[in-house]
Coordinates of N, CA and C in Angstrom, one line a residue:
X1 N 21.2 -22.4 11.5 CA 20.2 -21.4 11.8 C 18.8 -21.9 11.4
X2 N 18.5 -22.5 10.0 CA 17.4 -22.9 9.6 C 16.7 -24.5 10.8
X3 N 17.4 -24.8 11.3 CA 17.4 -26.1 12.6 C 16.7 -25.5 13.9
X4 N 17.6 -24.0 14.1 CA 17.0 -23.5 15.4 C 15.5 -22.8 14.8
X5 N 15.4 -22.3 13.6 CA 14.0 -21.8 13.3 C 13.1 -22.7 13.2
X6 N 13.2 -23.6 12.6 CA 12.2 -24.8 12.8 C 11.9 -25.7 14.0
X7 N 12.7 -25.7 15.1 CA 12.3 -26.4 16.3 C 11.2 -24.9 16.8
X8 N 12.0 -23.7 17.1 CA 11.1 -22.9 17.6 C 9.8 -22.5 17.2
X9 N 9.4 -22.7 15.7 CA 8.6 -22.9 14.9 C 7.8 -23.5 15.4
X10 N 8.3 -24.9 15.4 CA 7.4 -25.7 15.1 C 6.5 -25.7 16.9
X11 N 7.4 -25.5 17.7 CA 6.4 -25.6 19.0 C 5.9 -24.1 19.9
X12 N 6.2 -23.3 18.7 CA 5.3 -22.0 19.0 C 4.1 -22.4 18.1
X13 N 3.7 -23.2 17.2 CA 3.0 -23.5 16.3 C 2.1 -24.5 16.8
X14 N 2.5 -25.4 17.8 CA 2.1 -26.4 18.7 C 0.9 -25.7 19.9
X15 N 2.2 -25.1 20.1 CA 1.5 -24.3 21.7 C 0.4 -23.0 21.4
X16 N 0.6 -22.7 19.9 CA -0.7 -22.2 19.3 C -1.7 -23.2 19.0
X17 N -2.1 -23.5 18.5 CA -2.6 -24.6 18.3 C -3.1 -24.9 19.3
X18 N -2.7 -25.4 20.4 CA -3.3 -26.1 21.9 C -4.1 -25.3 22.6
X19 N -3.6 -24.3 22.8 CA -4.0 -22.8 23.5 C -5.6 -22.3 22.5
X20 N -5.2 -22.6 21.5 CA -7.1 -22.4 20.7 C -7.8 -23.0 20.5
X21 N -7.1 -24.6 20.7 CA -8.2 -25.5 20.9 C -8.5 -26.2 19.1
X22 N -7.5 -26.0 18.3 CA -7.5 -26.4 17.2 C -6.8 -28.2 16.5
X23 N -7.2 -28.8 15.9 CA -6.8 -30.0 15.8 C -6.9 -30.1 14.3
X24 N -6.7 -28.8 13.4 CA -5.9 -28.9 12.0 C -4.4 -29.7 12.5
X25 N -5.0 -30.3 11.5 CA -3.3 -31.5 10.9 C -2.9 -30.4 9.8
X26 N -3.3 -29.8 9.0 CA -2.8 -28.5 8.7 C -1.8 -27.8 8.9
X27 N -2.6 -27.5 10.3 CA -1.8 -26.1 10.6 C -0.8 -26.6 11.2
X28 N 0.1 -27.5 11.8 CA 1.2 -28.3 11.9 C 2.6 -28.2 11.4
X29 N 1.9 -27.6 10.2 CA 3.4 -27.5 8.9 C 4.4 -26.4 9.6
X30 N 4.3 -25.4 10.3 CA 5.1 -24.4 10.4 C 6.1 -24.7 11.0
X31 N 6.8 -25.4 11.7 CA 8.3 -26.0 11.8 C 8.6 -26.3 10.4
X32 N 7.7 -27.0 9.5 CA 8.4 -26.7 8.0 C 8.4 -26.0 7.1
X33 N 7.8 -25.0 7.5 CA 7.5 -23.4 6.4 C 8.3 -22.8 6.8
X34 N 8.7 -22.4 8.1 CA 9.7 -21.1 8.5 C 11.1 -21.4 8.2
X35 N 11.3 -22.6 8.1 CA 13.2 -22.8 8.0 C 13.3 -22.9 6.3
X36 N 12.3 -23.4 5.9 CA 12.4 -23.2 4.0 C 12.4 -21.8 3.6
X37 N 11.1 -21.1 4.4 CA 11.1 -19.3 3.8 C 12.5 -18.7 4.0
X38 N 13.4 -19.3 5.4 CA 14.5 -18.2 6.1 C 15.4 -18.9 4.8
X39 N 15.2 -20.4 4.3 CA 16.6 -20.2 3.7 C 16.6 -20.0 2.1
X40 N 15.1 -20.2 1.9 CA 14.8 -19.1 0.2 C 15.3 -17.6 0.7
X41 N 14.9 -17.5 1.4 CA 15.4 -15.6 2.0 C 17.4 -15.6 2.0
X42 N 17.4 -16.7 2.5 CA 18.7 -16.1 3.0 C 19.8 -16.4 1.1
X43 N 19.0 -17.4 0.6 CA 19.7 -17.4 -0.8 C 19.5 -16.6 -1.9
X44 N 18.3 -15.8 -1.6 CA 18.2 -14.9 -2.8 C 18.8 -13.9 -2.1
X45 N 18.9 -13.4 -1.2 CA 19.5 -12.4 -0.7 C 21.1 -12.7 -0.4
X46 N 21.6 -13.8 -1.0 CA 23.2 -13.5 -0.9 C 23.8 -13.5 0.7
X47 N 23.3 -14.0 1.7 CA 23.3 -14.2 3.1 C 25.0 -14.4 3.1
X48 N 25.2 -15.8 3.2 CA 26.6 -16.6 2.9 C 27.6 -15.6 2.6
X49 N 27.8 -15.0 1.2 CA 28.2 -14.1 0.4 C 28.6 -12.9 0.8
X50 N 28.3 -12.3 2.1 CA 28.3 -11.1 2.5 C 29.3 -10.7 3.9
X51 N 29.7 -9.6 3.5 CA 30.6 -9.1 5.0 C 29.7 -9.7 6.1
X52 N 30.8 -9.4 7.3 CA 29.9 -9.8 8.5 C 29.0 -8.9 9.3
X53 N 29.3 -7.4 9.0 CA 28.6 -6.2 8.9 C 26.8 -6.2 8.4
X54 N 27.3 -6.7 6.9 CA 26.3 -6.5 6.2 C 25.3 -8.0 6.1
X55 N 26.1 -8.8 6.9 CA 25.7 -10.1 6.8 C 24.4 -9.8 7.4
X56 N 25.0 -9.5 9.0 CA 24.1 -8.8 10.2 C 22.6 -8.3 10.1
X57 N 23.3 -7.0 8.9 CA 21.7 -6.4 8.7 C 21.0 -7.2 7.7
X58 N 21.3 -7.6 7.1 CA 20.2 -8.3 6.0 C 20.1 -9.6 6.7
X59 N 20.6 -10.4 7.9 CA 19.9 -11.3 8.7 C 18.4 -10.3 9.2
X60 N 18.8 -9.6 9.9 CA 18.0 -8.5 11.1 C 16.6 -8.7 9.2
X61 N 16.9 -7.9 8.7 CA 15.9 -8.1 7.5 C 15.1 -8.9 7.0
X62 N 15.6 -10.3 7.1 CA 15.1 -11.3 6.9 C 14.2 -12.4 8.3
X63 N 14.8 -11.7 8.8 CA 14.3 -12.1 10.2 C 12.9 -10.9 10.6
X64 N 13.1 -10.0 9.9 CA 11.4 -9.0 10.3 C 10.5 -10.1 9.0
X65 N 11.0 -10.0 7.7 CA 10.3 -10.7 6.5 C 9.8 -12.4 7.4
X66 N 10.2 -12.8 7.7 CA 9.9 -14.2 8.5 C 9.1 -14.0 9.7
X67 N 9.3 -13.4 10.0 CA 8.1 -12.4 11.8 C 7.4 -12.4 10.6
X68 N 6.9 -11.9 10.2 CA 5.5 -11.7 9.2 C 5.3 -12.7 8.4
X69 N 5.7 -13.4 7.8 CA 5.2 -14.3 7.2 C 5.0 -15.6 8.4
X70 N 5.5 -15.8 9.1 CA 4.8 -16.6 10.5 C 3.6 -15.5 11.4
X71 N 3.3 -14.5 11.2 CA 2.4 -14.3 11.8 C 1.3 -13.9 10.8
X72 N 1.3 -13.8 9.5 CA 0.3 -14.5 8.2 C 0.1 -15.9 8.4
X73 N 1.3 -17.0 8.9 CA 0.7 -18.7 8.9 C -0.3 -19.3 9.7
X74 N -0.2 -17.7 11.3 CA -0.3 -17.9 12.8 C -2.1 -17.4 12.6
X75 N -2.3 -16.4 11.6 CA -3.4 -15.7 11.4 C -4.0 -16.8 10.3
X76 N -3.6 -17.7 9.7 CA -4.1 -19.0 9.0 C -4.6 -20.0 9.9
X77 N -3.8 -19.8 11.0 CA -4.5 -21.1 11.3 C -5.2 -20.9 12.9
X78 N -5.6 -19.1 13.0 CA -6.8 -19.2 13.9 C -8.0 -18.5 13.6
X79 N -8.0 -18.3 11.7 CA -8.9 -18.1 11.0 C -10.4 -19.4 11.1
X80 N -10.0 -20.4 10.8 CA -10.7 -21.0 10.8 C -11.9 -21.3 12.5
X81 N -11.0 -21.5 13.5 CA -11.4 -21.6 15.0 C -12.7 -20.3 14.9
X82 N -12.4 -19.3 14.4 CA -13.1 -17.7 14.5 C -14.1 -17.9 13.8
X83 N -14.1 -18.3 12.7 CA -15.2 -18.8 11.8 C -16.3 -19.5 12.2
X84 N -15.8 -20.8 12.7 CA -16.6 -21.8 13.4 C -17.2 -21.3 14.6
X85 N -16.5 -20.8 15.6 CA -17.5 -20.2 16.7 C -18.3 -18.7 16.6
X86 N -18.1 -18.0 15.1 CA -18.5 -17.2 14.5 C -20.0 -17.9 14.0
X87 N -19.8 -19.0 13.6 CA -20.9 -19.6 12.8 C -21.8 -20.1 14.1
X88 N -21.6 -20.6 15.2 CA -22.3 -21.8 16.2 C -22.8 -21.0 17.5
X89 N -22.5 -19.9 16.9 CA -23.3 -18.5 18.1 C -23.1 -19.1 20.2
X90 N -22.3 -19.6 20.0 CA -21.8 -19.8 21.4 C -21.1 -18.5 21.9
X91 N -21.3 -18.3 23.4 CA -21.1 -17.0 23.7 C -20.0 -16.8 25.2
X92 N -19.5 -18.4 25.5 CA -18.7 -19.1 26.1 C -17.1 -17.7 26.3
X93 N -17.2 -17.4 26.8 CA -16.2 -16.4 27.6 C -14.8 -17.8 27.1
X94 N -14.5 -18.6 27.5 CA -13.6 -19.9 27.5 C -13.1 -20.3 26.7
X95 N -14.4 -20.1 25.1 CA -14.0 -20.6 24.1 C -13.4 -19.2 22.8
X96 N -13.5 -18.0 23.3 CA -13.7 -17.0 22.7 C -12.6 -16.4 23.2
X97 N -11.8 -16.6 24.5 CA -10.7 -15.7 24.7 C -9.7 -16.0 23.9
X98 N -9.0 -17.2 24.3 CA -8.0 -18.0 23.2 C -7.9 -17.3 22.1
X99 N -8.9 -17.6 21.6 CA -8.7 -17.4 20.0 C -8.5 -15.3 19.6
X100 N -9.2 -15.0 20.3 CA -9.4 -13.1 20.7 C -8.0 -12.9 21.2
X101 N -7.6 -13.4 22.2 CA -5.6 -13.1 22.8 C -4.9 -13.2 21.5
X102 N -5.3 -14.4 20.7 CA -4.4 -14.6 19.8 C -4.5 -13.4 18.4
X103 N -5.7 -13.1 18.1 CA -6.0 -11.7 17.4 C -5.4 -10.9 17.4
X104 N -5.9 -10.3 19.2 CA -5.2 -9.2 19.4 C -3.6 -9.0 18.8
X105 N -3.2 -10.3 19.7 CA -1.9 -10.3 18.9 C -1.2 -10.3 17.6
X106 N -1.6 -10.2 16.9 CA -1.4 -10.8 15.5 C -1.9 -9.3 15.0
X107 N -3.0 -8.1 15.7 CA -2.8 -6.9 15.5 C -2.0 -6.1 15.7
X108 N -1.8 -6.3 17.1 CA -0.7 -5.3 17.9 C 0.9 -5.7 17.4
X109 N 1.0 -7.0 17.2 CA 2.6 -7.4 16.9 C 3.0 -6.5 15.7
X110 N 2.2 -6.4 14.3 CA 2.7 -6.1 13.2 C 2.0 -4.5 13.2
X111 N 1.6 -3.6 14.2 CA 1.9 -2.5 14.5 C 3.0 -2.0 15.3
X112 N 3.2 -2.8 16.2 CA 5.0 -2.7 16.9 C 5.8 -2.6 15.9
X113 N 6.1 -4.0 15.2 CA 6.6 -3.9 13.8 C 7.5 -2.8 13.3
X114 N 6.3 -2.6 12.8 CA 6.2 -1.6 11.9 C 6.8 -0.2 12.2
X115 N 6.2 0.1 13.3 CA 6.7 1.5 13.9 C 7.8 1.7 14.3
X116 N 8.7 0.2 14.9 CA 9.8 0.2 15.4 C 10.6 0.1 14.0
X117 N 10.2 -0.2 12.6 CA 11.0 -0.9 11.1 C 11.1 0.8 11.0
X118 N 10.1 1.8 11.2 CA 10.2 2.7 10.6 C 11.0 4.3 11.2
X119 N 10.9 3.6 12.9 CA 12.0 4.6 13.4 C 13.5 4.1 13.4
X120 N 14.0 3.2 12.4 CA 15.2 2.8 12.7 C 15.5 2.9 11.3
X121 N 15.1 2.7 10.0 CA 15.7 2.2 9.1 C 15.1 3.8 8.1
X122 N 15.1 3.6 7.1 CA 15.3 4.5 5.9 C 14.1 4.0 5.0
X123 N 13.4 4.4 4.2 CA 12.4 3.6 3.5 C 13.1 3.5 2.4
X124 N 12.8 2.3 1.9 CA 13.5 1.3 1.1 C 12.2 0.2 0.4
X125 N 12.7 -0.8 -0.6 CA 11.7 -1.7 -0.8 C 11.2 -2.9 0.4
X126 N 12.6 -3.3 1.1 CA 12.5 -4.0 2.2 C 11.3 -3.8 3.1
X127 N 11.6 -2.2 3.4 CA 11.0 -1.8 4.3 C 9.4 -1.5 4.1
X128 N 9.6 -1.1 2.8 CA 7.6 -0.7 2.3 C 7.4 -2.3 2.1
X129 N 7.5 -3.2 1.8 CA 7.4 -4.7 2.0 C 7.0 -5.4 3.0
X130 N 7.5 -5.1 4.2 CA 7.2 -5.2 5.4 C 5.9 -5.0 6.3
X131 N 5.8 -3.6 5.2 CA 4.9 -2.8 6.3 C 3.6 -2.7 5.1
X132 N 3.5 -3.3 4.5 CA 2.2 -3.7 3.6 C 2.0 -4.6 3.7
X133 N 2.8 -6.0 4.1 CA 2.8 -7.0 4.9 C 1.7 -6.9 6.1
X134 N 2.3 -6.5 7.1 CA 1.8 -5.9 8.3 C 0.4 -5.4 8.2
X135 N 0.7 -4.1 7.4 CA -1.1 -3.8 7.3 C -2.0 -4.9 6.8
X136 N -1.9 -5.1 5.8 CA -2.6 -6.6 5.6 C -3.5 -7.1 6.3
X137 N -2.2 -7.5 7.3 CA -2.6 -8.9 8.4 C -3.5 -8.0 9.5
X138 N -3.0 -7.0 9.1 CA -3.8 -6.2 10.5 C -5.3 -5.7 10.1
X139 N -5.8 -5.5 9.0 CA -7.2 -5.8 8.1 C -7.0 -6.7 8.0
X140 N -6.9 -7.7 7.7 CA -7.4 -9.4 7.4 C -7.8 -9.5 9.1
X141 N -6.8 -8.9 10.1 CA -7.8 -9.5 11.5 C -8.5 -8.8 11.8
X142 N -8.8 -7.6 11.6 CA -9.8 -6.2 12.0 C -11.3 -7.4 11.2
X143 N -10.8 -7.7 9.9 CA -11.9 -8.1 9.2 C -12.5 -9.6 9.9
X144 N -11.5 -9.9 10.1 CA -12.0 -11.6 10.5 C -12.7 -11.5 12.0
X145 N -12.5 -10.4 12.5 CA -13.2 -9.9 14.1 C -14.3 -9.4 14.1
X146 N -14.9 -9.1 12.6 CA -16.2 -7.8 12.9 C -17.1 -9.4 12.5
X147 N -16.7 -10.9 12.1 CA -17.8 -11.9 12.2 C -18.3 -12.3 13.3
X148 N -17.1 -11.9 14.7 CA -18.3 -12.0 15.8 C -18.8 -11.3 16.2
X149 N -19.2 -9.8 15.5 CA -19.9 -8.7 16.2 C -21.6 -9.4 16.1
X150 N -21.7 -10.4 15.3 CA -23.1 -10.8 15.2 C -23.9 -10.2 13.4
X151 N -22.6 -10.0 12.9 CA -23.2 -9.2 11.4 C -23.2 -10.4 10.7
X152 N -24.5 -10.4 10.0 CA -25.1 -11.6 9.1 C -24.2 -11.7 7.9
X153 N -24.1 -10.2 7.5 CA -23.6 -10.0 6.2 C -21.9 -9.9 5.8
X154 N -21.0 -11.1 6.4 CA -19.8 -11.3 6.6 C -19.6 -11.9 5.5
X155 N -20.4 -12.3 4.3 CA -19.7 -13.1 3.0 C -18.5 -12.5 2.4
X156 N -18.6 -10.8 3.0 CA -17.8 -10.3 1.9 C -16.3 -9.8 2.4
X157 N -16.3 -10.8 3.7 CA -15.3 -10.2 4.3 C -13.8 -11.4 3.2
X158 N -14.1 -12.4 3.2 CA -12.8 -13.0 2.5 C -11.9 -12.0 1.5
X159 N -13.4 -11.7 0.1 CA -13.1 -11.3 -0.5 C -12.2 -9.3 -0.4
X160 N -12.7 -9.0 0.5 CA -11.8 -7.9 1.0 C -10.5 -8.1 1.6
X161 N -10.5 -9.3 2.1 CA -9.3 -9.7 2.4 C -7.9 -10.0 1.1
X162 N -8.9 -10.6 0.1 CA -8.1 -11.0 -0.4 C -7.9 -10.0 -1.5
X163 N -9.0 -8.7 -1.4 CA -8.7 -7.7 -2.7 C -7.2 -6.4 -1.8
X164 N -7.7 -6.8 -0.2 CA -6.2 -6.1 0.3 C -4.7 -6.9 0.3
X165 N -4.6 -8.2 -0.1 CA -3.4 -8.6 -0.5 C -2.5 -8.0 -1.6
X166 N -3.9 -8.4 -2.7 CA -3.7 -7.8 -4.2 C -3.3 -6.2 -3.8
X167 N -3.9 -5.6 -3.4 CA -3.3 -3.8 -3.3 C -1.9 -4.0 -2.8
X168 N -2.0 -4.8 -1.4 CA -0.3 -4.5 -0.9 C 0.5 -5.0 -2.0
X169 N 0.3 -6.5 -2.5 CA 1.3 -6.8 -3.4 C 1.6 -5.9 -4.7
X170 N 0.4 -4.9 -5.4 CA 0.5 -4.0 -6.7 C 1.5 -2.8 -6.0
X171 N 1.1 -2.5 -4.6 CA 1.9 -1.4 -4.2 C 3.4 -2.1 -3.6
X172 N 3.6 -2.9 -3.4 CA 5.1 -3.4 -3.2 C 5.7 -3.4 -4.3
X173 N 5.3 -3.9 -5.5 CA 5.9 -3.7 -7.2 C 6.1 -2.6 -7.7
X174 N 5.1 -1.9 -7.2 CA 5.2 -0.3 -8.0 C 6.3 0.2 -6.9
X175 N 6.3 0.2 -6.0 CA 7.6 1.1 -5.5 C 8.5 0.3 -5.7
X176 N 8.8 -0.8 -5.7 CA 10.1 -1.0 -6.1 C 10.2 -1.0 -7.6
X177 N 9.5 -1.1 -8.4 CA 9.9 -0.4 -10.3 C 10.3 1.0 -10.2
X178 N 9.7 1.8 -9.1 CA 9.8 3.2 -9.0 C 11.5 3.4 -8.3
X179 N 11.9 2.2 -7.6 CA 12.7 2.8 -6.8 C 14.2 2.5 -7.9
X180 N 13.8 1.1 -8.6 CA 15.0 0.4 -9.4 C 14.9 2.2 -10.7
X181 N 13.9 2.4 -11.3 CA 13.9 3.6 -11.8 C 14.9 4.4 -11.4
X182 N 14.2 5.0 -10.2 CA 15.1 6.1 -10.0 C 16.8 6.2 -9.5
X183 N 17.1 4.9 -9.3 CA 18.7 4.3 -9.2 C 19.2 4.3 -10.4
X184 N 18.5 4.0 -11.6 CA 18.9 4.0 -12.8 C 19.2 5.1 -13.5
X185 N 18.3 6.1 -13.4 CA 17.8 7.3 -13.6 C 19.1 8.1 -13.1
X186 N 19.8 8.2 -11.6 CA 20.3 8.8 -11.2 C 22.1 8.6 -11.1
X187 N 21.6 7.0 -11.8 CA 23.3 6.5 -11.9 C 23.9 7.2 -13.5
X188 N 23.0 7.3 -14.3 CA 23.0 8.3 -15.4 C 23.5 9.7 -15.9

């Protein structure tokens, strides 16, 4: 499984890449991020180990946690493209869609997401994980989009970026202390 995620990886990562016109040696790596994240996931999570039932859903689980963390690598590496033609005031319809299709997407994907994690499943830590995840990325690109409105004063967009990681990650901890609590609490 980790062989078929890294081929598809790596030339969805390719064909990103080409499509925006980027020539990070960088951003390259994702045929070897995604099959290491799926099989740290699949080992702390006991993948192997499990009915075929249960195997199922906590694949299906791990496979939304991996959608997101490839479209956090995807949103890495057309960060920079944004920046640069953010910075060089080119106004090029040509050079500005690419990288704007690829946005959009990277908004609208982890709002589908989400909505579809949240009419199907039960809220859980997995699931609030997911979807803090998601929002994130979906401010980190709201944020990385208002530098081509033409606003001078974009210094402060990283750092919002990176004070909304910090919140999703304090609020992923806190509900799951809250959640291991109240399992504890109620196995009592």
């Amino acid at each position: 499984m980790s062989a078929v995620i890294s081929s598809v990886a790596h030339y969805l990562g390719l064909s990103i890449l080409a499509f925006i016109g980027s020539t990070e040696e960088e951003d390259k790596r994702l045929g070897f991020v995604a099959p290491v994240l799926f099989f740290i996931l699949a080992l702390q999570t006991g993948l192997s180990s499990l009915e075929p039932e249960e195997r199922l859903v906590r694949l299906s689980r791990n496979m939304c946690l991996l959608l997101t963390a490839i479209l956090h690598f995807i949103h890495g590496m057309t960060d920079p493209v944004l920046m640069s033609l953010s910075a060089s005031h080119v106004s090029s319809f040509r050079r500005h869609f690419p990288v704007l299709l690829v946005s959009l997407a990277l908004f609208v994907l982890p709002v589908v997401l989400s909505y579809a994690l949240w009419h199907h499943y039960v809220l859980n830590t997995w699931l609030f994980a997911v979807t803090a995840f998601c929002v994130e990325l979906c401010l980190k690109v709201s944020a990385n989009n208002l530098s081509l409105t033409g606003m001078d004063d974009v210094q402060c967009l990283p750092t919002f970026s990176q004070s909304v990681r910090f919140l999703c990650v304090m609020l992923v901890i806190q509900f799951h202390v809250c959640e291991v609590f109240w399992t504890q609490h109620d196995s009592n």
